[in-house]
Amino acid sequence: MTMRAVNVSDGISWVGAIDWGLRDFHGYDTPRGTTYNAYLVQGADKTALVDTVKLPFVDELISRVSDIMDPAAVDLIVVNHVEPDHNGGLRKVMEAMPNARVVASRAGVAGVAEYHDGLEIEAVGADDVIDLGGKTLRFLPMPMVHWPDSMFTYVAESKTLLPNDAFGQHMASAERFADEVGYHLALTELSIYFANILTPIAKQVGKAVEKLDATGWELDVVAPSHGVIWRGDGIGKAVDGYTRMVAGETQDKIVVAFSTMWDSTKTLATAIADGIASEGTETVVFDLAESSIATVTHELLDARALLLGSPTLHHGMLYRVAGYLQYLAGLKPAGKLAGTFGSYGWSSGACKQMNGQLESIGFELPFESFTQKYRPTTQDIQDAREWGVQFARAVKER
Ligand code: FEO
């Protein structure tokens, strides 16, 4: 059976793969799976494949190319990014396309050699134009958005940008376009991807959007390497979404995340959240033993503060809280407040440990931690609620 290619714009077709089963993308949980998008650009004289796919999905890509043409007749392969979800299948794709030149950014050439045991390909840059006959490929290196090798490819005649991971989302779907799955879902997934992958390079993403704007390239279609494709008014929505996230736009919102042993810290979390909500501040509560860290991190994206709770075990925090702090240490969310709370038995080391790590990540901690011994009494619960009220007021004042 030949799998179907999907027309994206004039002369450009989606020939990627759908990974319905992916549930973990290097630690970021992906409940909707993902896609590895690759695009065939057909000129009057030559055909180019822009990006390949993760190695186990190469047969799917080749099948979709075969829906249009003989893969052996492809003339050019563009490697926009060397991360294995796009470049892992390169050698196998090259076997099916033995006549194809392979190009990447200068850093991409080095990256491909590293990943594929010395494989030699050619470098292209911002000054290069590859003419396919009525369709031209232009390149915009985007170092550190999000790897040194990252590059955008643009097809002027089709007003189509192929920006690899940028504007992507981890979402498998039968539909290929954002307007088909619905903008609410597509933009939510765009922001989940941003929160969990792009947060530490938000400034570079902002510069990338400016650099793209400065090209003056007209855009009818923005086709990333994951998830659905943006076209028409969807492009403005995606760019606006990036602009807001890059600016760190937040709401009057506090995320409460905790882990618990015998439900005492959970009781405190619930009381604190009730106090926050009584001030009219939005709040969401997560038990880290039950929750996806990608979801917690996504909720934190537009929140002003994080309250982290852990009881004390062996003089420190529970491992799930430590794991989440390690995840945040990589992402380094900027400009947010934090506080800690938790119950303890006979020594209270968890909050001190959490405070130190939150400060080193860059959170500002305006309040003393809220701690309580053994089981929360009625008074403890009232005090925890009041602590939530006071924290919400402090966040509002900022
Ligand atoms: Fe989708 Fe950075 O790879």
XYZ file of C-alpha atoms and ligand atoms in Angstrom:
401
model
C 0.000 0.000 0.000
C 1.254 3.422 -0.872
C 0.568 5.991 1.799
C -0.961 9.290 0.831
C 0.965 12.534 0.295
C -0.930 15.734 1.097
C -0.773 18.914 -0.972
C 0.416 21.837 1.170
C 0.819 24.648 -1.372
C 1.706 25.018 -5.039
C 4.294 22.313 -5.803
C 4.795 21.370 -2.152
C 3.492 18.176 -0.545
C 3.619 16.748 2.974
C 5.346 13.354 2.893
C 6.037 12.895 6.598
C 5.084 10.295 9.197
C 2.536 10.145 12.001
C 3.731 8.748 15.337
C 0.402 8.059 17.037
C 2.036 6.062 19.848
C 4.726 8.461 21.112
C 4.123 9.259 24.783
C 7.530 10.597 25.797
C 9.728 13.002 23.846
C 13.013 13.089 25.782
C 11.150 13.489 29.070
C 8.339 15.715 27.824
C 5.196 13.613 27.851
C 3.238 13.703 24.616
C -0.276 12.314 25.212
C -1.313 13.145 21.644
C 1.778 11.617 19.995
C 3.544 13.634 17.297
C 4.346 13.809 13.603
C 7.681 14.059 11.826
C 6.904 16.321 8.899
C 8.878 16.214 5.672
C 8.039 18.077 2.488
C 8.570 17.392 -1.180
C 9.162 20.542 -3.255
C 8.697 19.950 -6.986
C 10.117 22.338 -9.569
C 9.904 21.972 -13.349
C 13.414 20.508 -13.443
C 14.215 19.142 -10.021
C 12.617 17.888 -6.823
C 13.810 18.451 -3.263
C 12.923 16.669 -0.043
C 13.034 19.054 2.907
C 13.806 17.105 6.091
C 13.590 13.400 6.736
C 12.074 11.549 9.709
C 12.957 9.479 12.766
C 14.608 6.230 11.640
C 11.699 3.804 12.331
C 9.421 5.974 10.142
C 11.538 6.106 6.969
C 9.407 3.497 5.179
C 6.348 5.682 5.781
C 8.130 8.696 4.284
C 9.307 6.721 1.251
C 5.795 5.383 0.758
C 4.333 8.902 0.754
C 7.008 10.133 -1.681
C 6.099 7.164 -3.910
C 2.530 8.464 -3.993
C 3.939 11.335 -6.093
C 7.083 10.081 -7.820
C 9.856 7.544 -7.863
C 11.966 8.319 -4.757
C 15.119 7.504 -6.740
C 14.394 10.560 -8.895
C 14.629 13.043 -5.992
C 17.527 15.446 -6.668
C 18.123 17.157 -3.333
C 17.655 16.533 0.388
C 17.666 19.516 2.753
C 18.543 18.812 6.390
C 17.117 21.743 8.345
C 18.045 20.217 11.714
C 20.174 17.279 12.833
C 18.208 16.141 15.908
C 17.436 12.429 15.362
C 13.666 12.921 15.098
C 14.363 14.618 11.741
C 17.796 13.420 10.718
C 17.902 9.910 12.258
C 16.600 8.370 9.046
C 18.887 10.312 6.683
C 21.172 7.433 5.621
C 18.212 5.145 4.932
C 16.455 7.911 2.954
C 19.673 8.475 0.975
C 19.682 4.785 0.043
C 16.214 5.253 -1.480
C 17.297 8.536 -3.138
C 20.809 7.681 -4.366
C 20.993 10.592 -6.817
C 20.219 13.299 -4.283
C 22.654 16.007 -3.155
C 22.308 16.598 0.581
C 22.628 20.087 2.080
C 22.446 21.622 5.542
C 23.668 24.719 7.355
C 27.398 24.846 8.068
C 26.785 23.567 11.627
C 24.385 21.017 10.161
C 27.141 19.619 7.943
C 29.256 19.029 11.055
C 26.258 17.607 12.920
C 25.389 15.145 10.151
C 29.005 13.941 10.110
C 28.824 13.414 13.883
C 25.520 11.567 13.790
C 26.228 9.478 10.729
C 29.795 8.367 11.220
C 31.541 10.881 8.982
C 28.837 11.255 6.325
C 29.808 14.200 4.111
C 27.178 16.626 2.824
C 27.260 20.214 1.486
C 26.797 23.506 3.328
C 24.283 26.164 2.310
C 23.723 29.580 3.843
C 21.676 32.746 3.635
C 23.337 33.750 0.332
C 22.533 30.515 -1.469
C 19.566 29.930 -3.766
C 18.836 26.510 -5.242
C 16.716 26.676 -8.384
C 14.476 23.664 -8.976
C 12.904 25.225 -12.092
C 10.177 27.701 -11.219
C 10.655 26.896 -7.551
C 13.614 28.222 -5.589
C 14.890 27.261 -2.167
C 16.331 29.930 0.126
C 17.854 29.279 3.526
C 17.879 31.134 6.820
C 20.279 29.700 9.416
C 18.740 29.946 12.884
C 21.543 28.952 15.265
C 20.220 27.938 18.709
C 16.589 27.960 17.633
C 16.935 25.471 18.958
C 20.223 23.692 18.059
C 23.386 25.220 16.507
C 22.500 23.637 13.158
C 18.845 24.777 12.962
C 17.808 26.353 9.668
C 14.617 27.526 7.935
C 13.980 26.805 4.237
C 11.753 29.110 2.167
C 10.071 28.577 -1.194
C 9.294 32.067 -2.496
C 7.127 31.024 -5.440
C 4.801 29.090 -3.107
C 5.117 31.644 -0.271
C 5.838 28.690 1.984
C 8.192 28.576 4.954
C 9.569 25.251 6.195
C 10.978 26.250 9.619
C 11.513 22.772 11.098
C 10.832 22.751 14.892
C 9.802 26.432 15.004
C 6.011 26.815 15.125
C 5.721 23.056 15.696
C 3.595 21.142 18.148
C 3.723 17.548 19.379
C 0.386 16.324 18.131
C -0.541 13.387 15.924
C -3.655 13.923 13.844
C -5.198 12.674 10.629
C -5.610 16.322 9.563
C -2.582 18.259 8.401
C -3.678 21.871 8.922
C -4.288 23.928 12.058
C -7.611 25.206 10.731
C -8.734 21.583 10.320
C -7.984 20.455 13.888
C -9.153 23.830 15.239
C -7.035 26.781 16.310
C -7.729 26.335 20.013
C -6.146 22.878 20.033
C -3.297 23.837 17.690
C -2.398 26.981 19.671
C -2.613 25.090 22.974
C -0.212 22.470 21.657
C 2.031 25.252 20.280
C 2.248 26.708 23.789
C 2.837 23.292 25.427
C 5.798 22.804 23.051
C 7.091 26.312 23.784
C 6.776 25.853 27.565
C 8.581 22.521 27.605
C 11.249 23.030 24.950
C 11.704 26.679 24.014
C 11.411 28.432 27.418
C 15.192 28.567 28.007
C 15.770 30.123 24.568
C 12.783 32.478 24.563
C 15.000 35.478 23.725
C 16.536 33.698 20.731
C 13.057 32.726 19.550
C 12.079 36.410 19.726
C 15.140 37.344 17.650
C 14.300 34.571 15.185
C 10.817 36.018 14.672
C 12.434 39.459 14.070
C 15.000 37.942 11.696
C 12.223 36.227 9.767
C 10.225 39.450 9.652
C 13.282 41.320 8.326
C 13.510 39.004 5.313
C 10.264 40.472 3.984
C 9.285 36.984 2.831
C 5.597 36.679 2.067
C 3.965 33.811 3.931
C 0.870 31.938 2.852
C 1.945 28.713 4.564
C 4.186 27.975 7.548
C 4.827 24.240 7.625
C 6.782 23.053 10.682
C 8.351 19.657 11.272
C 5.912 18.590 14.015
C 2.139 18.742 14.229
C -0.160 20.740 12.031
C 0.606 23.320 9.325
C -0.365 26.997 9.619
C -1.969 28.705 6.624
C -3.988 31.875 6.000
C -4.983 33.677 9.193
C -3.537 30.794 11.233
C -0.025 32.162 10.574
C -0.797 35.420 12.389
C -2.271 33.477 15.295
C 0.844 31.312 15.634
C 3.222 34.302 15.353
C 1.121 36.238 17.872
C 1.242 33.230 20.214
C 5.057 33.126 19.965
C 5.302 36.899 20.494
C 3.249 36.707 23.705
C 5.215 33.756 25.047
C 8.553 35.353 24.164
C 7.429 38.502 26.017
C 6.628 36.339 29.057
C 3.036 37.515 29.189
C 1.418 36.300 32.409
C -1.940 36.365 34.167
C -2.958 36.701 37.791
C -2.428 32.979 38.279
C -0.575 30.729 40.718
C 0.352 27.091 40.118
C 0.372 24.847 43.206
C 2.338 21.606 42.753
C 3.093 19.120 45.497
C 3.970 15.583 46.399
C 2.616 13.983 49.568
C 3.240 10.988 51.873
C 0.136 10.694 54.073
C -1.946 13.512 52.613
C -0.914 16.214 55.121
C 0.921 18.235 52.438
C -1.980 17.546 50.086
C -4.370 19.007 52.690
C -2.167 22.106 52.933
C -2.091 22.433 49.114
C -5.868 22.333 48.954
C -6.246 24.925 51.729
C -3.622 27.221 50.159
C -5.365 26.989 46.776
C -8.676 27.854 48.432
C -7.084 30.958 49.929
C -5.625 31.964 46.562
C -8.957 31.476 44.795
C -10.764 33.556 47.451
C -8.673 36.527 46.253
C -9.968 36.066 42.715
C -6.607 34.730 41.535
C -6.669 31.802 39.139
C -5.040 28.696 40.553
C -4.413 25.128 39.450
C -3.272 22.333 41.751
C -1.191 19.317 40.737
C -0.111 16.236 42.669
C 3.246 15.530 41.027
C 2.737 11.790 41.592
C -0.323 11.884 39.359
C 0.360 14.710 36.935
C 2.210 15.146 33.690
C 5.169 17.473 34.237
C 4.595 18.870 30.739
C 1.097 19.927 31.821
C 2.344 21.504 35.057
C 5.020 23.368 33.095
C 2.507 24.498 30.508
C 0.252 25.912 33.252
C 3.272 27.688 34.716
C 4.019 29.413 31.389
C 1.460 32.201 31.902
C 1.358 32.038 35.734
C 3.047 34.627 37.960
C 4.042 32.203 40.696
C 4.728 28.608 41.642
C 3.990 27.193 45.083
C 5.804 23.935 45.633
C 4.916 21.522 48.447
C 6.718 18.535 49.898
C 6.771 16.774 53.233
C 10.186 16.077 54.723
C 11.536 12.575 54.191
C 15.086 11.682 55.264
C 15.723 15.404 55.915
C 14.785 16.466 52.395
C 12.104 16.772 49.733
C 10.324 13.883 48.018
C 11.995 12.664 44.840
C 9.151 13.696 42.537
C 9.556 17.306 43.684
C 13.318 17.023 43.194
C 12.695 15.623 39.703
C 10.406 18.487 38.842
C 12.947 21.032 40.111
C 15.590 19.410 37.908
C 13.206 19.741 34.936
C 12.646 23.433 35.773
C 16.385 24.009 36.235
C 16.819 23.199 32.560
C 13.933 25.392 31.436
C 14.740 28.353 33.733
C 11.360 30.136 33.603
C 12.089 33.835 34.134
C 10.452 36.550 36.197
C 8.286 34.406 38.460
C 7.705 34.296 42.217
C 7.738 31.085 44.230
C 6.980 29.789 47.686
C 7.183 26.444 49.472
C 5.130 24.537 51.978
C 4.939 21.102 53.556
C 4.352 19.004 56.609
C 7.090 17.309 58.633
C 7.455 14.795 61.455
C 10.424 15.697 63.637
C 12.732 17.675 61.327
C 11.750 20.056 58.537
C 14.366 20.058 55.792
C 12.253 19.876 52.612
C 11.317 23.564 52.337
C 14.886 24.749 52.894
C 16.059 22.421 50.157
C 13.293 23.483 47.753
C 13.925 27.182 48.485
C 17.614 26.858 47.643
C 16.886 25.174 44.336
C 14.086 27.561 43.373
C 16.380 30.541 44.031
C 19.174 29.050 41.991
C 16.753 28.542 39.071
C 15.859 32.255 39.271
C 12.567 32.359 41.162
C 12.086 35.176 43.675
C 10.845 33.943 47.055
C 9.026 36.769 48.873
C 7.597 34.719 51.779
C 8.697 32.411 54.571
C 7.737 28.807 53.834
C 4.605 27.399 55.412
C 5.462 24.305 57.462
C 3.369 22.263 59.853
C 4.066 19.259 62.109
C 2.415 15.867 61.541
C -1.298 16.015 60.712
C -2.729 19.489 59.975
C -5.071 20.644 62.722
C -8.132 22.759 61.975
C -6.022 25.775 62.925
C -3.178 24.668 60.613
C -5.620 24.412 57.743
C -6.937 27.904 58.425
C -3.367 29.195 58.645
C -2.471 27.522 55.348
C -5.510 29.103 53.720
C -4.501 32.518 55.076
C -0.931 31.958 53.802
C -2.474 31.372 50.363
C -4.473 34.609 50.702
C -1.361 36.594 51.630
C 0.687 35.039 48.836
C -2.010 35.840 46.270
C -2.058 39.471 47.488
C 1.721 39.689 47.221
C 1.584 38.349 43.663
C -1.107 40.890 42.741
C 1.029 43.737 44.133
C 3.893 42.731 41.839
Fe 12.042 18.068 16.416
Fe 14.773 19.612 17.671
O 13.842 18.224 16.878
